[in-house]
Every structure is written in structure tokens, then in C-alpha cells.
Amino acid sequence: MVPEPHPIFTDPGFAQRHAVLARGYGDRPDPGDPASVLAMPIVLHIPKSDPPDRSSLLEAAAIATVTLCLDPRVGPGPDGEPGPWQEPFLAWNDARIRKVSRRARGAQWRAAQEVPGVTVDHAGAQARALVPGPVGALDPRISRLQIGGTDVPPDSPPSPPAGVPVLWVDGTLGMTVGKAAAQVGHASMLLAGAMPLESARQWAAAGYPCAVREATPARWRELLAHVENGSAVAVKDAGFTEVAPGSVTVVAQAE
């Protein structure tokens, strides 16, 4: 019996959603009212007694971000009508991309599941990317979560699995896990947009597997050369928190 193809290969809207990422995000100036700035909240599940490995948590954040960015609800439905998340997502993607990570545990984590978004459970870690919106209109269940206190000690993961994209983090920057989660989230959506459509479909069908690893200084120099020749994509931070403006925080390679 011939297996049914993965739904993503017969989804006519995937190409349109991918095209949004392929064209890149915008640079519309920030509004005068800081409360109107648009951001994507990322909620990291960090239990007090048994926190996940840092690398697994960052991978979960990256997967959750790209999953939301290519979710059918951010594009038009089969009838051509806008999906329920399309308007806020496009408004955010056309502005200066911002993400804010917050920590949740216990009842807070369960409450976060009620706010529109996508949760990823990966290698013992969980993260939820939420539909972007104005920072001043954040759902109270999310706004009460801590932005600070999201650090998790570094771990020593094995070499990245063969054949999966790797999101290389500049470890010399000393980013907290909350800051790094936002940066690898940027990287995953930039990488998806840089992929040819059919490669992006295949990545989606596999569940967007990726590895997050810290690069040694020597490896980092090699990665920047790959960015220069177009075989990798880089995240340059605006410098609002933790790092200097223009810092390259993450380099993503498809393999």
C-alpha cells in the first residue's frame, strides 16, 4: 500500500507562507508609542527542580518559532480568506522583528497554552511561540511571566546529527538563554526563507529538526566566511538588550 504523502506536500498555501519569509522582514520604523511596538513572545518551560538542557531548550524555541511562521493560520485559508493569525503576523513581519522570551513553570506554563501559539516538545524541553502583537496589549497570562531569570547552565551536547540544519551561536557574547532563544528563533525563520521552496517543504514535513551549538572562535570565523559567500545566513542583533548593535549572534547552515 502506497503511504499517503505528508499534508505539507499538498498544502497549496505553504508556498505563499514560505514566500513571506523568503522576501525577508521589514524595517518599518518603530511607532512613537512604545506600547505599540510589535513582538513575538516566546515562553520557555523551565521547571525549578528539573530544568531542561540548554541546547534542547534553544532547539525547542527555534522549532516553535519557524513552526508558527509557516503555520496555515498565518496565511490565507483554502477559501482565500485570511487565516486567524495572518493580520498580526504580517504586521509583525513587515516591521523590525522582535521577540521576547519569558520563563514559565507549573500553572504558568499550563496557562500559556491557552494563549494563541504553537508549543514544541523536543528532547525533554518545551517552548511555545505566541502570535505576535503589541507589547502593551500582551495577554495578562503572559505579561506576568518573568523576562529575567531565564538562564540555564551551558551543557555539552554531542556533535550535531548529520543532515539537520545547525544554528551556531557565538558563545563569546555570553547571552542568557532567554536572549539566545530569541536569536535562534530569528535564525530558524531566516533559514526557512533562504531555503528553496521544496527544501523548506521537506524540512517542514520532518518537523523542522535542528541543532543549536556554540561555535568556537575558529569555527565562528569559518561560519562568517560562509555567510559572505551566501552558503549560510546570519542574525544581526539590533542591540536593544545584552549585546552591542550589529552583533552577529547566530549563523545558520542548512547542513
Short mmCIF file of C-alpha atoms in Angstrom, two decimals:
data_model
loop_
_atom_site.label_atom_id
_atom_site.label_comp_id
_atom_site.label_asym_id
_atom_site.label_seq_id
_atom_site.Cartn_x
_atom_site.Cartn_y
_atom_site.Cartn_z
CA MET A 1 0.00 0.00 0.00
CA VAL A 2 1.42 3.39 -1.01
CA PRO A 3 1.64 5.72 2.02
CA GLU A 4 -0.24 9.00 1.89
CA PRO A 5 2.03 12.00 1.24
CA HIS A 6 2.64 14.34 4.15
CA PRO A 7 -0.07 17.06 4.13
CA ILE A 8 2.56 19.75 3.69
CA PHE A 9 3.26 18.49 0.16
CA THR A 10 -0.36 19.00 -0.88
CA ASP A 11 -0.91 22.26 1.04
CA PRO A 12 -1.42 24.95 -1.60
CA GLY A 13 -0.90 27.72 0.95
CA PHE A 14 2.59 26.63 2.03
CA ALA A 15 4.22 28.33 -0.97
CA GLN A 16 2.54 31.62 -0.09
CA ARG A 17 3.59 31.40 3.54
CA HIS A 18 7.14 30.49 2.56
CA ALA A 19 7.23 33.46 0.16
CA VAL A 20 6.60 35.80 3.09
CA LEU A 21 9.72 34.50 4.83
CA ALA A 22 11.69 34.41 1.57
CA ARG A 23 11.20 38.11 0.97
CA GLY A 24 12.64 38.88 4.42
CA TYR A 25 11.29 41.01 7.18
CA GLY A 26 10.67 44.72 7.02
CA ASP A 27 12.28 47.74 8.58
CA ARG A 28 9.27 49.91 9.25
CA PRO A 29 10.23 52.50 11.89
CA ASP A 30 9.03 51.87 15.41
CA PRO A 31 5.81 53.62 16.39
CA GLY A 32 6.04 56.65 18.64
CA ASP A 33 4.20 54.84 21.41
CA PRO A 34 6.48 52.13 22.87
CA ALA A 35 3.40 50.13 23.87
CA SER A 36 2.57 49.72 20.17
CA VAL A 37 5.86 48.02 19.30
CA LEU A 38 5.16 44.55 17.88
CA ALA A 39 6.90 41.47 19.28
CA MET A 40 6.57 37.70 19.26
CA PRO A 41 6.56 36.29 22.80
CA ILE A 42 8.43 33.02 23.33
CA VAL A 43 7.59 31.15 26.51
CA LEU A 44 10.27 28.78 27.81
CA HIS A 45 9.23 25.99 30.14
CA ILE A 46 11.91 26.00 32.84
CA PRO A 47 10.82 23.91 35.84
CA LYS A 48 12.60 24.80 39.05
CA SER A 49 13.54 21.28 40.11
CA ASP A 50 14.48 19.69 36.79
CA PRO A 51 15.30 22.27 34.10
CA PRO A 52 15.97 21.04 30.56
CA ASP A 53 19.35 21.07 28.85
CA ARG A 54 20.17 24.49 27.46
CA SER A 55 20.79 23.24 23.92
CA SER A 56 17.50 21.30 23.86
CA LEU A 57 15.59 24.32 25.16
CA LEU A 58 17.08 26.56 22.47
CA GLU A 59 16.28 23.99 19.80
CA ALA A 60 12.68 23.85 21.03
CA ALA A 61 12.47 27.66 20.81
CA ALA A 62 13.87 27.66 17.27
CA ILE A 63 11.49 24.93 16.11
CA ALA A 64 8.49 26.62 17.73
CA THR A 65 9.30 29.93 16.02
CA VAL A 66 9.63 28.57 12.48
CA THR A 67 6.60 26.31 13.01
CA LEU A 68 4.44 29.33 13.85
CA CYS A 69 5.87 31.36 10.97
CA LEU A 70 4.77 28.67 8.49
CA ASP A 71 1.59 27.60 10.26
CA PRO A 72 -1.51 27.57 7.99
CA ARG A 73 -3.17 30.08 10.31
CA VAL A 74 -0.69 32.85 9.33
CA GLY A 75 -1.74 32.62 5.69
CA PRO A 76 -4.92 32.55 3.63
CA GLY A 77 -7.24 29.58 4.08
CA PRO A 78 -8.47 27.26 1.32
CA ASP A 79 -11.24 29.74 0.56
CA GLY A 80 -8.75 32.58 0.16
CA GLU A 81 -9.91 34.32 3.31
CA PRO A 82 -7.20 35.46 5.77
CA GLY A 83 -6.30 32.95 8.47
CA PRO A 84 -6.93 33.99 12.09
CA TRP A 85 -3.25 34.85 12.66
CA GLN A 86 -2.45 36.35 9.26
CA GLU A 87 -3.02 40.02 10.01
CA PRO A 88 -0.97 40.21 13.25
CA PHE A 89 1.76 38.01 11.80
CA LEU A 90 2.19 40.07 8.62
CA ALA A 91 2.14 43.33 10.58
CA TRP A 92 4.96 41.98 12.76
CA ASN A 93 6.95 40.53 9.87
CA ASP A 94 6.79 43.83 8.00
CA ALA A 95 8.21 45.70 10.97
CA ARG A 96 11.51 45.31 12.80
CA ILE A 97 11.45 41.72 14.01
CA ARG A 98 11.36 41.48 17.78
CA LYS A 99 10.97 38.50 20.07
CA VAL A 100 10.81 38.49 23.86
CA SER A 101 11.43 35.30 25.83
CA ARG A 102 9.78 34.65 29.19
CA ARG A 103 10.04 31.87 31.75
CA ALA A 104 7.11 29.76 32.88
CA ARG A 105 6.63 26.77 35.16
CA GLY A 106 3.74 24.85 36.66
CA ALA A 107 0.40 26.62 36.42
CA GLN A 108 2.00 29.47 34.47
CA TRP A 109 3.08 27.08 31.73
CA ARG A 110 -0.35 25.49 31.59
CA ALA A 111 -1.99 28.92 31.33
CA ALA A 112 0.33 29.87 28.47
CA GLN A 113 -1.12 27.00 26.43
CA GLU A 114 -4.42 28.89 26.33
CA VAL A 115 -2.85 31.87 24.51
CA PRO A 116 -2.75 31.51 20.69
CA GLY A 117 0.51 30.00 19.56
CA VAL A 118 2.48 26.81 18.92
CA THR A 119 4.12 24.58 21.53
CA VAL A 120 7.03 22.30 20.73
CA ASP A 121 8.14 19.41 22.93
CA HIS A 122 11.68 18.47 21.95
CA ALA A 123 14.30 16.30 23.63
CA GLY A 124 12.89 16.90 27.10
CA ALA A 125 12.42 20.65 26.57
CA GLN A 126 9.33 22.69 25.79
CA ALA A 127 8.86 26.13 24.26
CA ARG A 128 5.82 27.99 22.98
CA ALA A 129 5.92 30.70 20.30
CA LEU A 130 2.93 33.02 20.52
CA VAL A 131 1.19 35.07 17.86
CA PRO A 132 2.92 38.48 17.67
CA GLY A 133 1.20 41.62 18.87
CA PRO A 134 1.74 44.99 20.57
CA VAL A 135 3.85 44.70 23.70
CA GLY A 136 1.38 46.94 25.52
CA ALA A 137 -1.53 44.62 24.78
CA LEU A 138 0.11 41.40 25.92
CA ASP A 139 -2.21 38.83 27.41
CA PRO A 140 -2.02 39.07 31.24
CA ARG A 141 -1.20 35.36 31.42
CA ILE A 142 1.99 36.16 29.54
CA SER A 143 2.82 39.67 30.76
CA ARG A 144 3.09 38.42 34.35
CA LEU A 145 5.83 35.95 33.39
CA GLN A 146 9.41 36.87 34.14
CA ILE A 147 11.68 38.05 31.36
CA GLY A 148 14.71 37.69 33.62
CA GLY A 149 15.59 34.51 35.42
CA THR A 150 15.56 32.51 32.20
CA ASP A 151 19.16 31.35 32.37
CA VAL A 152 20.06 27.68 32.15
CA PRO A 153 23.66 26.48 32.59
CA PRO A 154 25.58 25.53 29.45
CA ASP A 155 25.60 21.85 28.57
CA SER A 156 27.87 19.69 26.43
CA PRO A 157 25.73 18.27 23.64
CA PRO A 158 27.20 15.77 21.16
CA SER A 159 28.11 16.67 17.60
CA PRO A 160 25.07 17.76 15.57
CA PRO A 161 23.19 14.91 13.87
CA ALA A 162 24.01 14.51 10.21
CA GLY A 163 21.64 16.13 7.75
CA VAL A 164 19.92 18.63 10.05
CA PRO A 165 20.38 22.41 10.00
CA VAL A 166 22.72 23.76 12.65
CA LEU A 167 22.21 27.10 14.36
CA TRP A 168 25.64 28.17 15.57
CA VAL A 169 25.68 30.61 18.49
CA ASP A 170 28.57 32.97 19.21
CA GLY A 171 29.38 31.81 22.73
CA THR A 172 31.72 34.74 23.37
CA LEU A 173 28.69 37.04 23.67
CA GLY A 174 27.57 35.35 26.90
CA MET A 175 23.87 35.63 26.08
CA THR A 176 21.29 34.42 28.58
CA VAL A 177 19.16 31.53 27.42
CA GLY A 178 16.23 33.94 27.01
CA LYS A 179 18.22 36.20 24.70
CA ALA A 180 19.67 33.22 22.83
CA ALA A 181 16.19 31.75 22.38
CA ALA A 182 15.07 34.90 20.59
CA GLN A 183 18.19 34.81 18.41
CA VAL A 184 17.87 31.17 17.34
CA GLY A 185 14.20 31.89 16.67
CA HIS A 186 15.32 34.61 14.26
CA ALA A 187 17.77 32.18 12.71
CA SER A 188 15.23 29.43 12.09
CA MET A 189 12.83 31.72 10.24
CA LEU A 190 15.64 33.32 8.21
CA LEU A 191 16.94 29.87 7.27
CA ALA A 192 13.49 28.68 6.19
CA GLY A 193 13.12 31.75 4.00
CA ALA A 194 16.55 31.20 2.45
CA MET A 195 15.75 27.59 1.53
CA PRO A 196 14.30 26.71 -1.87
CA LEU A 197 10.58 26.02 -1.56
CA GLU A 198 10.84 22.24 -1.88
CA SER A 199 13.66 22.09 0.68
CA ALA A 200 11.51 24.09 3.08
CA ARG A 201 8.63 21.67 2.48
CA GLN A 202 10.84 18.72 3.32
CA TRP A 203 12.10 20.44 6.46
CA ALA A 204 8.52 21.17 7.48
CA ALA A 205 7.44 17.58 6.84
CA ALA A 206 10.24 16.39 9.15
CA GLY A 207 9.10 18.75 11.93
CA TYR A 208 11.85 21.37 11.44
CA PRO A 209 14.62 19.39 13.18
CA CYS A 210 17.69 21.48 14.00
CA ALA A 211 20.67 21.55 16.33
CA VAL A 212 21.86 24.52 18.37
CA ARG A 213 25.57 24.55 19.17
CA GLU A 214 28.09 27.11 20.38
CA ALA A 215 30.86 27.84 17.89
CA THR A 216 34.50 28.00 18.85
CA PRO A 217 36.29 31.18 17.74
CA ALA A 218 37.92 29.27 14.88
CA ARG A 219 34.62 27.78 13.80
CA TRP A 220 32.97 31.20 14.05
CA ARG A 221 35.47 32.68 11.62
CA GLU A 222 34.69 29.88 9.16
CA LEU A 223 30.97 30.48 9.57
CA LEU A 224 31.28 34.20 8.84
CA ALA A 225 33.09 33.28 5.62
CA HIS A 226 30.13 31.05 4.71
CA VAL A 227 27.81 34.00 5.34
CA GLU A 228 29.93 36.11 2.99
CA ASN A 229 29.69 33.56 0.18
CA GLY A 230 25.96 33.02 0.67
CA SER A 231 26.07 29.45 1.99
CA ALA A 232 24.83 30.42 5.48
CA VAL A 233 22.56 33.05 7.00
CA ALA A 234 23.38 35.32 9.91
CA VAL A 235 21.35 37.05 12.58
CA LYS A 236 22.47 40.61 13.30
CA ASP A 237 21.04 41.96 16.52
CA ALA A 238 19.68 45.48 16.85
CA GLY A 239 21.38 45.79 20.23
CA PHE A 240 18.37 46.62 22.39
CA THR A 241 19.46 44.15 25.10
CA GLU A 242 22.62 42.31 26.16
CA VAL A 243 24.74 42.73 23.01
CA ALA A 244 26.13 45.64 21.00
CA PRO A 245 24.15 46.84 17.97
CA GLY A 246 25.09 44.97 14.81
CA SER A 247 26.48 41.93 16.64
CA VAL A 248 26.20 38.69 14.69
CA THR A 249 24.65 36.37 17.25
CA VAL A 250 23.78 33.22 15.29
CA VAL A 251 24.83 31.72 11.96
CA ALA A 252 22.53 29.07 10.47
CA GLN A 253 23.58 26.43 7.96
CA ALA A 254 21.19 24.10 6.22
CA GLU A 255 23.57 21.14 6.75
#
